[in-house]
Each structure stands twice: as structure tokens, then as C-alpha cells.
PDB file of C-alpha atoms in Angstrom:
ATOM      1  CA  UNK Y   1     105.931-165.377 175.176  1.00 66.00           C
ATOM      2  CA  UNK Y   2     105.302-162.028 173.846  1.00 81.00           C
ATOM      3  CA  UNK Y   3     107.809-160.382 171.696  1.00 92.00           C
ATOM      4  CA  UNK Y   4     109.503-156.882 171.631  1.00 95.00           C
ATOM      5  CA  UNK Y   5     106.464-154.537 171.608  1.00 96.00           C
ATOM      6  CA  UNK Y   6     106.702-151.006 170.054  1.00 97.00           C
ATOM      7  CA  UNK Y   7     104.106-148.201 169.796  1.00 96.00           C
ATOM      8  CA  UNK Y   8     102.936-146.437 167.888  1.00 97.00           C
ATOM      9  CA  UNK Y   9     103.199-148.487 164.907  1.00 96.00           C
ATOM     10  CA  UNK Y  10     102.758-145.372 162.705  1.00 96.00           C
ATOM     11  CA  UNK Y  11     103.352-141.564 163.436  1.00 97.00           C
ATOM     12  CA  UNK Y  12     102.837-138.490 161.256  1.00 98.00           C
ATOM     13  CA  UNK Y  13     103.911-135.159 162.591  1.00 97.00           C
ATOM     14  CA  UNK Y  14     104.792-132.040 161.275  1.00 97.00           C
ATOM     15  CA  UNK Y  15     108.326-130.432 161.183  1.00 95.00           C
ATOM     16  CA  UNK Y  16     109.735-129.225 164.549  1.00 96.00           C
ATOM     17  CA  UNK Y  17     107.062-131.071 166.689  1.00 97.00           C
ATOM     18  CA  UNK Y  18     108.426-133.322 169.399  1.00 97.00           C
ATOM     19  CA  UNK Y  19     107.838-137.057 168.976  1.00 98.00           C
ATOM     20  CA  UNK Y  20     108.271-140.206 171.371  1.00 98.00           C
ATOM     21  CA  UNK Y  21     108.479-143.813 170.729  1.00 97.00           C
ATOM     22  CA  UNK Y  22     107.983-146.612 173.186  1.00 97.00           C
ATOM     23  CA  UNK Y  23     109.506-149.950 173.644  1.00 97.00           C
ATOM     24  CA  UNK Y  24     108.833-152.953 175.865  1.00 97.00           C
ATOM     25  CA  UNK Y  25     111.408-155.559 175.367  1.00 96.00           C
ATOM     26  CA  UNK Y  26     111.061-159.507 175.918  1.00 94.00           C
ATOM     27  CA  UNK Y  27     110.900-160.042 179.707  1.00 93.00           C
ATOM     28  CA  UNK Y  28     113.998-160.947 181.282  1.00 90.00           C
ATOM     29  CA  UNK Y  29     116.132-159.337 178.408  1.00 92.00           C
ATOM     30  CA  UNK Y  30     118.674-157.004 179.880  1.00 91.00           C
ATOM     31  CA  UNK Y  31     120.232-155.398 176.668  1.00 92.00           C
ATOM     32  CA  UNK Y  32     117.956-153.085 174.679  1.00 94.00           C
ATOM     33  CA  UNK Y  33     118.813-151.512 171.242  1.00 95.00           C
ATOM     34  CA  UNK Y  34     117.127-148.667 169.269  1.00 97.00           C
ATOM     35  CA  UNK Y  35     118.046-148.736 165.357  1.00 96.00           C
ATOM     36  CA  UNK Y  36     117.111-146.272 162.726  1.00 96.00           C
ATOM     37  CA  UNK Y  37     116.169-147.761 159.405  1.00 94.00           C
ATOM     38  CA  UNK Y  38     116.122-145.490 156.392  1.00 94.00           C
ATOM     39  CA  UNK Y  39     114.126-146.460 153.328  1.00 90.00           C
ATOM     40  CA  UNK Y  40     116.185-148.811 151.258  1.00 88.00           C
ATOM     41  CA  UNK Y  41     118.935-149.204 153.889  1.00 91.00           C
ATOM     42  CA  UNK Y  42     119.783-151.722 156.796  1.00 93.00           C
ATOM     43  CA  UNK Y  43     119.215-150.642 160.420  1.00 94.00           C
ATOM     44  CA  UNK Y  44     121.929-148.383 162.014  1.00 94.00           C
ATOM     45  CA  UNK Y  45     122.269-148.653 165.853  1.00 93.00           C
ATOM     46  CA  UNK Y  46     121.314-145.316 167.706  1.00 96.00           C
ATOM     47  CA  UNK Y  47     121.756-146.434 171.392  1.00 95.00           C
ATOM     48  CA  UNK Y  48     122.489-149.726 173.295  1.00 93.00           C
ATOM     49  CA  UNK Y  49     121.440-150.075 176.989  1.00 93.00           C
ATOM     50  CA  UNK Y  50     122.423-152.600 179.256  1.00 91.00           C
ATOM     51  CA  UNK Y  51     119.871-152.547 182.113  1.00 91.00           C
ATOM     52  CA  UNK Y  52     119.397-148.739 182.852  1.00 92.00           C
ATOM     53  CA  UNK Y  53     122.667-147.927 181.650  1.00 92.00           C
ATOM     54  CA  UNK Y  54     123.222-146.393 178.073  1.00 93.00           C
ATOM     55  CA  UNK Y  55     126.753-148.386 177.383  1.00 89.00           C
ATOM     56  CA  UNK Y  56     127.066-147.093 173.602  1.00 88.00           C
ATOM     57  CA  UNK Y  57     125.139-143.905 172.559  1.00 91.00           C
ATOM     58  CA  UNK Y  58     127.853-142.629 170.070  1.00 89.00           C
ATOM     59  CA  UNK Y  59     125.582-142.626 167.225  1.00 91.00           C
ATOM     60  CA  UNK Y  60     122.818-140.769 169.049  1.00 94.00           C
ATOM     61  CA  UNK Y  61     122.334-137.262 167.523  1.00 92.00           C
ATOM     62  CA  UNK Y  62     122.184-135.779 171.136  1.00 91.00           C
ATOM     63  CA  UNK Y  63     121.171-132.457 170.117  1.00 94.00           C
ATOM     64  CA  UNK Y  64     117.723-133.533 169.072  1.00 96.00           C
ATOM     65  CA  UNK Y  65     117.510-136.983 170.150  1.00 97.00           C
ATOM     66  CA  UNK Y  66     117.067-138.453 173.932  1.00 96.00           C
ATOM     67  CA  UNK Y  67     116.431-141.804 175.212  1.00 97.00           C
ATOM     68  CA  UNK Y  68     115.933-143.279 178.558  1.00 96.00           C
ATOM     69  CA  UNK Y  69     115.317-146.688 180.080  1.00 95.00           C
ATOM     70  CA  UNK Y  70     114.117-146.168 183.511  1.00 84.00           C
ATOM     71  CA  UNK Y  71     114.098-149.163 185.775  1.00 86.00           C
ATOM     72  CA  UNK Y  72     115.860-151.243 182.998  1.00 85.00           C
ATOM     73  CA  UNK Y  73     112.801-152.388 181.428  1.00 92.00           C
ATOM     74  CA  UNK Y  74     110.757-150.266 178.805  1.00 96.00           C
ATOM     75  CA  UNK Y  75     112.427-147.376 176.951  1.00 97.00           C
ATOM     76  CA  UNK Y  76     111.522-144.394 175.267  1.00 97.00           C
ATOM     77  CA  UNK Y  77     113.182-142.554 172.444  1.00 98.00           C
ATOM     78  CA  UNK Y  78     112.384-138.964 171.886  1.00 97.00           C
ATOM     79  CA  UNK Y  79     112.911-136.409 169.057  1.00 97.00           C
ATOM     80  CA  UNK Y  80     112.567-132.791 169.643  1.00 97.00           C
ATOM     81  CA  UNK Y  81     112.154-130.989 167.427  1.00 96.00           C
ATOM     82  CA  UNK Y  82     111.779-133.288 164.379  1.00 96.00           C
ATOM     83  CA  UNK Y  83     113.255-132.656 161.165  1.00 96.00           C
ATOM     84  CA  UNK Y  84     112.043-133.831 157.630  1.00 96.00           C
ATOM     85  CA  UNK Y  85     115.040-136.053 157.604  1.00 95.00           C
ATOM     86  CA  UNK Y  86     114.074-138.085 160.525  1.00 97.00           C
ATOM     87  CA  UNK Y  87     111.445-139.796 158.513  1.00 97.00           C
ATOM     88  CA  UNK Y  88     112.266-143.377 158.875  1.00 96.00           C
ATOM     89  CA  UNK Y  89     111.452-146.590 160.869  1.00 96.00           C
ATOM     90  CA  UNK Y  90     112.657-146.745 164.325  1.00 97.00           C
ATOM     91  CA  UNK Y  91     113.333-150.236 165.492  1.00 96.00           C
ATOM     92  CA  UNK Y  92     113.638-151.554 169.083  1.00 97.00           C
ATOM     93  CA  UNK Y  93     115.363-154.783 169.877  1.00 94.00           C
ATOM     94  CA  UNK Y  94     116.353-156.650 173.093  1.00 93.00           C
ATOM     95  CA  UNK Y  95     118.645-159.547 173.790  1.00 91.00           C
ATOM     96  CA  UNK Y  96     119.282-161.694 177.076  1.00 87.00           C
ATOM     97  CA  UNK Y  97     122.397-159.878 177.782  1.00 73.00           C
ATOM     98  CA  UNK Y  98     125.347-157.956 176.015  1.00 66.00           C
ATOM     99  CA  UNK Y  99     126.974-160.708 173.955  1.00 69.00           C
ATOM    100  CA  UNK Y 100     127.564-160.662 170.355  1.00 64.00           C
ATOM    101  CA  UNK Y 101     126.514-164.370 170.073  1.00 70.00           C
ATOM    102  CA  UNK Y 102     123.273-163.546 171.800  1.00 72.00           C
ATOM    103  CA  UNK Y 103     120.348-163.074 169.247  1.00 82.00           C
ATOM    104  CA  UNK Y 104     118.685-159.670 168.943  1.00 89.00           C
ATOM    105  CA  UNK Y 105     115.105-159.890 168.854  1.00 91.00           C
ATOM    106  CA  UNK Y 106     113.244-157.005 166.969  1.00 93.00           C
ATOM    107  CA  UNK Y 107     109.885-155.327 167.329  1.00 95.00           C
ATOM    108  CA  UNK Y 108     107.938-154.259 164.404  1.00 94.00           C
ATOM    109  CA  UNK Y 109     109.122-150.705 164.554  1.00 95.00           C
ATOM    110  CA  UNK Y 110     107.500-147.348 164.380  1.00 96.00           C
ATOM    111  CA  UNK Y 111     107.363-145.618 160.980  1.00 96.00           C
ATOM    112  CA  UNK Y 112     107.769-141.864 161.461  1.00 97.00           C
ATOM    113  CA  UNK Y 113     106.841-139.348 158.631  1.00 97.00           C
ATOM    114  CA  UNK Y 114     107.445-135.832 159.176  1.00 97.00           C
ATOM    115  CA  UNK Y 115     105.699-133.409 156.910  1.00 96.00           C
TER     116      UNK Y 115
ATOM    117  CA  UNK O   1     135.437-150.738 161.210  1.00 76.00           C
ATOM    118  CA  UNK O   2     133.338-153.621 160.041  1.00 79.00           C
ATOM    119  CA  UNK O   3     131.291-153.287 157.009  1.00 88.00           C
ATOM    120  CA  UNK O   4     128.921-155.291 154.900  1.00 94.00           C
ATOM    121  CA  UNK O   5     127.922-155.126 151.152  1.00 96.00           C
ATOM    122  CA  UNK O   6     125.104-156.718 149.523  1.00 97.00           C
ATOM    123  CA  UNK O   7     125.655-156.406 145.879  1.00 96.00           C
ATOM    124  CA  UNK O   8     122.118-157.123 144.796  1.00 96.00           C
ATOM    125  CA  UNK O   9     119.513-154.606 145.491  1.00 96.00           C
ATOM    126  CA  UNK O  10     116.573-156.745 144.111  1.00 97.00           C
ATOM    127  CA  UNK O  11     116.198-160.308 142.960  1.00 97.00           C
ATOM    128  CA  UNK O  12     113.305-162.062 141.527  1.00 97.00           C
ATOM    129  CA  UNK O  13     113.003-165.779 141.534  1.00 97.00           C
ATOM    130  CA  UNK O  14     110.238-168.360 140.412  1.00 97.00           C
ATOM    131  CA  UNK O  15     108.617-170.318 143.074  1.00 97.00           C
ATOM    132  CA  UNK O  16     110.449-173.491 143.400  1.00 97.00           C
ATOM    133  CA  UNK O  17     113.485-172.353 142.084  1.00 97.00           C
ATOM    134  CA  UNK O  18     116.856-171.808 144.120  1.00 97.00           C
ATOM    135  CA  UNK O  19     117.834-168.667 145.692  1.00 98.00           C
ATOM    136  CA  UNK O  20     121.241-167.354 146.473  1.00 98.00           C
ATOM    137  CA  UNK O  21     121.955-163.930 148.061  1.00 98.00           C
ATOM    138  CA  UNK O  22     125.250-162.538 148.171  1.00 98.00           C
ATOM    139  CA  UNK O  23     127.094-161.022 151.092  1.00 97.00           C
ATOM    140  CA  UNK O  24     130.555-159.551 151.359  1.00 96.00           C
ATOM    141  CA  UNK O  25     131.929-158.220 154.617  1.00 93.00           C
ATOM    142  CA  UNK O  26     135.048-156.307 155.645  1.00 89.00           C
ATOM    143  CA  UNK O  27     136.700-156.924 159.098  1.00 82.00           C
ATOM    144  CA  UNK O  28     140.143-157.779 160.032  1.00 73.00           C
ATOM    145  CA  UNK O  29     139.527-160.539 162.286  1.00 77.00           C
ATOM    146  CA  UNK O  30     137.154-163.455 162.321  1.00 76.00           C
ATOM    147  CA  UNK O  31     133.878-162.165 162.224  1.00 84.00           C
ATOM    148  CA  UNK O  32     130.552-162.901 163.547  1.00 89.00           C
ATOM    149  CA  UNK O  33     127.982-163.168 160.676  1.00 92.00           C
ATOM    150  CA  UNK O  34     124.344-163.189 160.562  1.00 94.00           C
ATOM    151  CA  UNK O  35     121.449-163.278 157.993  1.00 97.00           C
ATOM    152  CA  UNK O  36     118.096-161.571 158.940  1.00 96.00           C
ATOM    153  CA  UNK O  37     114.829-161.371 157.244  1.00 97.00           C
ATOM    154  CA  UNK O  38     112.129-158.696 157.166  1.00 94.00           C
ATOM    155  CA  UNK O  39     108.830-159.089 155.921  1.00 91.00           C
ATOM    156  CA  UNK O  40     106.463-156.082 155.212  1.00 85.00           C
ATOM    157  CA  UNK O  41     105.514-154.425 158.613  1.00 80.00           C
ATOM    158  CA  UNK O  42     107.437-156.735 160.452  1.00 84.00           C
ATOM    159  CA  UNK O  43     110.678-156.632 162.494  1.00 86.00           C
ATOM    160  CA  UNK O  44     113.844-158.533 161.613  1.00 92.00           C
ATOM    161  CA  UNK O  45     113.799-162.202 162.263  1.00 93.00           C
ATOM    162  CA  UNK O  46     117.086-163.988 162.531  1.00 93.00           C
ATOM    163  CA  UNK O  47     117.642-166.910 159.938  1.00 96.00           C
ATOM    164  CA  UNK O  48     121.082-167.971 160.831  1.00 95.00           C
ATOM    165  CA  UNK O  49     124.626-167.021 162.310  1.00 93.00           C
ATOM    166  CA  UNK O  50     128.174-167.991 162.219  1.00 92.00           C
ATOM    167  CA  UNK O  51     130.625-167.711 164.791  1.00 87.00           C
ATOM    168  CA  UNK O  52     133.024-170.617 164.212  1.00 84.00           C
ATOM    169  CA  UNK O  53     133.315-174.057 163.179  1.00 86.00           C
ATOM    170  CA  UNK O  54     131.642-175.663 160.215  1.00 89.00           C
ATOM    171  CA  UNK O  55     131.598-173.158 157.498  1.00 91.00           C
ATOM    172  CA  UNK O  56     128.125-174.120 156.235  1.00 96.00           C
ATOM    173  CA  UNK O  57     125.363-172.975 158.701  1.00 96.00           C
ATOM    174  CA  UNK O  58     121.887-174.312 158.745  1.00 97.00           C
ATOM    175  CA  UNK O  59     119.170-171.855 159.606  1.00 96.00           C
ATOM    176  CA  UNK O  60     115.472-171.710 159.796  1.00 96.00           C
ATOM    177  CA  UNK O  61     113.057-171.953 157.007  1.00 95.00           C
ATOM    178  CA  UNK O  62     115.177-174.003 154.936  1.00 96.00           C
ATOM    179  CA  UNK O  63     117.929-171.367 154.753  1.00 98.00           C
ATOM    180  CA  UNK O  64     121.650-172.192 154.741  1.00 98.00           C
ATOM    181  CA  UNK O  65     124.724-170.018 154.288  1.00 98.00           C
ATOM    182  CA  UNK O  66     128.417-170.617 153.631  1.00 96.00           C
ATOM    183  CA  UNK O  67     131.283-168.831 155.299  1.00 95.00           C
ATOM    184  CA  UNK O  68     134.227-168.391 152.841  1.00 94.00           C
ATOM    185  CA  UNK O  69     137.207-166.652 154.657  1.00 91.00           C
ATOM    186  CA  UNK O  70     139.287-166.380 151.292  1.00 91.00           C
ATOM    187  CA  UNK O  71     136.425-164.501 149.562  1.00 93.00           C
ATOM    188  CA  UNK O  72     135.109-162.368 152.620  1.00 93.00           C
ATOM    189  CA  UNK O  73     131.648-163.905 151.677  1.00 95.00           C
ATOM    190  CA  UNK O  74     128.752-165.237 153.704  1.00 97.00           C
ATOM    191  CA  UNK O  75     126.324-166.088 150.804  1.00 98.00           C
ATOM    192  CA  UNK O  76     122.678-167.434 152.018  1.00 98.00           C
ATOM    193  CA  UNK O  77     120.991-170.159 149.889  1.00 98.00           C
ATOM    194  CA  UNK O  78     117.700-171.831 149.683  1.00 98.00           C
ATOM    195  CA  UNK O  79     117.058-174.858 147.288  1.00 97.00           C
ATOM    196  CA  UNK O  80     113.708-174.191 146.601  1.00 97.00           C
ATOM    197  CA  UNK O  81     111.829-171.108 147.384  1.00 97.00           C
ATOM    198  CA  UNK O  82     108.218-170.491 148.352  1.00 96.00           C
ATOM    199  CA  UNK O  83     105.948-167.532 147.875  1.00 95.00           C
ATOM    200  CA  UNK O  84     106.174-166.705 151.564  1.00 94.00           C
ATOM    201  CA  UNK O  85     110.096-166.195 151.001  1.00 96.00           C
ATOM    202  CA  UNK O  86     109.298-162.993 149.653  1.00 96.00           C
ATOM    203  CA  UNK O  87     110.715-160.242 151.930  1.00 97.00           C
ATOM    204  CA  UNK O  88     113.987-158.130 152.495  1.00 97.00           C
ATOM    205  CA  UNK O  89     116.886-159.777 153.538  1.00 98.00           C
ATOM    206  CA  UNK O  90     119.871-158.289 155.591  1.00 97.00           C
ATOM    207  CA  UNK O  91     123.364-159.530 156.238  1.00 97.00           C
ATOM    208  CA  UNK O  92     125.048-158.391 159.237  1.00 94.00           C
ATOM    209  CA  UNK O  93     128.542-158.471 160.949  1.00 91.00           C
ATOM    210  CA  UNK O  94     129.484-157.949 164.313  1.00 86.00           C
ATOM    211  CA  UNK O  95     132.664-157.203 165.669  1.00 72.00           C
ATOM    212  CA  UNK O  96     134.195-157.615 169.220  1.00 66.00           C
ATOM    213  CA  UNK O  97     132.201-154.684 170.455  1.00 64.00           C
ATOM    214  CA  UNK O  98     129.001-156.460 169.912  1.00 71.00           C
ATOM    215  CA  UNK O  99     127.850-153.680 167.371  1.00 79.00           C
ATOM    216  CA  UNK O 100     125.884-155.184 164.378  1.00 87.00           C
ATOM    217  CA  UNK O 101     126.489-153.500 161.022  1.00 90.00           C
ATOM    218  CA  UNK O 102     123.934-154.248 158.540  1.00 94.00           C
ATOM    219  CA  UNK O 103     123.983-154.236 154.759  1.00 95.00           C
ATOM    220  CA  UNK O 104     121.530-152.207 152.665  1.00 96.00           C
ATOM    221  CA  UNK O 105     119.513-155.288 152.156  1.00 97.00           C
ATOM    222  CA  UNK O 106     118.291-157.413 149.167  1.00 98.00           C
ATOM    223  CA  UNK O 107     114.513-157.691 148.296  1.00 97.00           C
ATOM    224  CA  UNK O 108     113.346-160.803 147.059  1.00 97.00           C
ATOM    225  CA  UNK O 109     110.402-161.076 144.808  1.00 97.00           C
ATOM    226  CA  UNK O 110     108.791-164.475 144.237  1.00 97.00           C
ATOM    227  CA  UNK O 111     106.709-164.976 141.081  1.00 96.00           C
ATOM    228  CA  UNK O 112     104.200-167.866 140.515  1.00 90.00           C
TER     229      UNK O 112
END
């Protein structure tokens, strides 16, 4: 069974440019998460979806970040415009359904560098 | 709100030696506790988790962790490390809202 797929794996852009990350969760997983991982830090939750509904987006900087999960499967995270401080790894994770005891399966992440 | 502290930023251990990684959490009620491992360029993989019951939890790859409520700790151990155990290890705690809060991680280097 395929794991969580993310693309691209690496992205280099100049500041003020837009960027988008794509995530395909494990088949059948209803819950999808986007995390931000800064260098030397643990992941921090940006947004959590239950099917196509964003059930927790309190940590998403909505002035420049947006996310969608159309049809409750794939998800896209967008930054517009990107700033230097957005350089980080963006991780996507999925779990069978929204429950704390359900393991979250992580993708390999997208490493963003903003110049 | 819950939080996690991993006091050791970096640990170097010889291959075949034992390993212990420290984790202290802050949460008012009984927490759900996790250890994840992240190899370079890879996503996080769950090593083990604690919800209730036996305070000594066995995980994958020969790891175990012990929950000590009195010390608010959930330390990870392995009796004999292999070179492939070199990675970054994250402790995480979850509260009733299902949100995982991760520590800053501990980088493990294994020397031959």
C-alpha cells in the first residue's frame, strides 16, 4: 500500500512569489493534516481536515496561507506571497479518522527555500 | 495547553551501546504520548505510543518507553543501538482535541 505522497519534494522560489504543495493521503484515510517543520524544531500543525471540512485551521496564517481538500482526498497548501521566513519543511499526514489514538502517517515533506 | 520538552538536542552513542532519550511533558490530565523517528529526507514514523495500562510500552525496531506519571516523563530506550538508528527522534503529546504537540527533537549519532 502506498504511503502519503507529497510533491514537489524540493522547491526554491524568490520572495513574494506564490508556491503550492500537493498531498495525496493514504487511500481511505479521512483525516488529513498539514504541518510546518522549521529547522531544528518539531512539526507544528497548520490545518486539519476531516474529509473535505477544515476542522482546525486556527494555526494557519490566513493572510498568506490557504489550503483546500476538494472531494475529501487530495489536498493543496498554498502560500501567496512567500516570505523569507516561510523557508521550512511542509509535512502532510493522514489517519483513518479523527481520533487521538489513530496513528498519523507522514509523508516525506516538501522542503521550501525562499530566497 | 500541553507541551513537550526534550532536554537533549544531540546524543552520540557507540554502536551496540544502550540509548535513552528523555521526554518531559506538561498536561493536566492523562496524556496520550508518542515517539516518532525521522530519518534524513523521510517523513516521521511512529515508534510507539502510550494511552493507558502498562506503563512500559514496546515499539518497533527494538525500542521501548516507560511512562512515569510522577515525573511527567516518557523516556525512550533501546538496549543496543545499530548504525541505522541514527536519526532524529521526536516525542509528542496529544490532548483530548487530537492535536499533537511535538518536542524539538533529539538527534542521535551512532559511531562505529
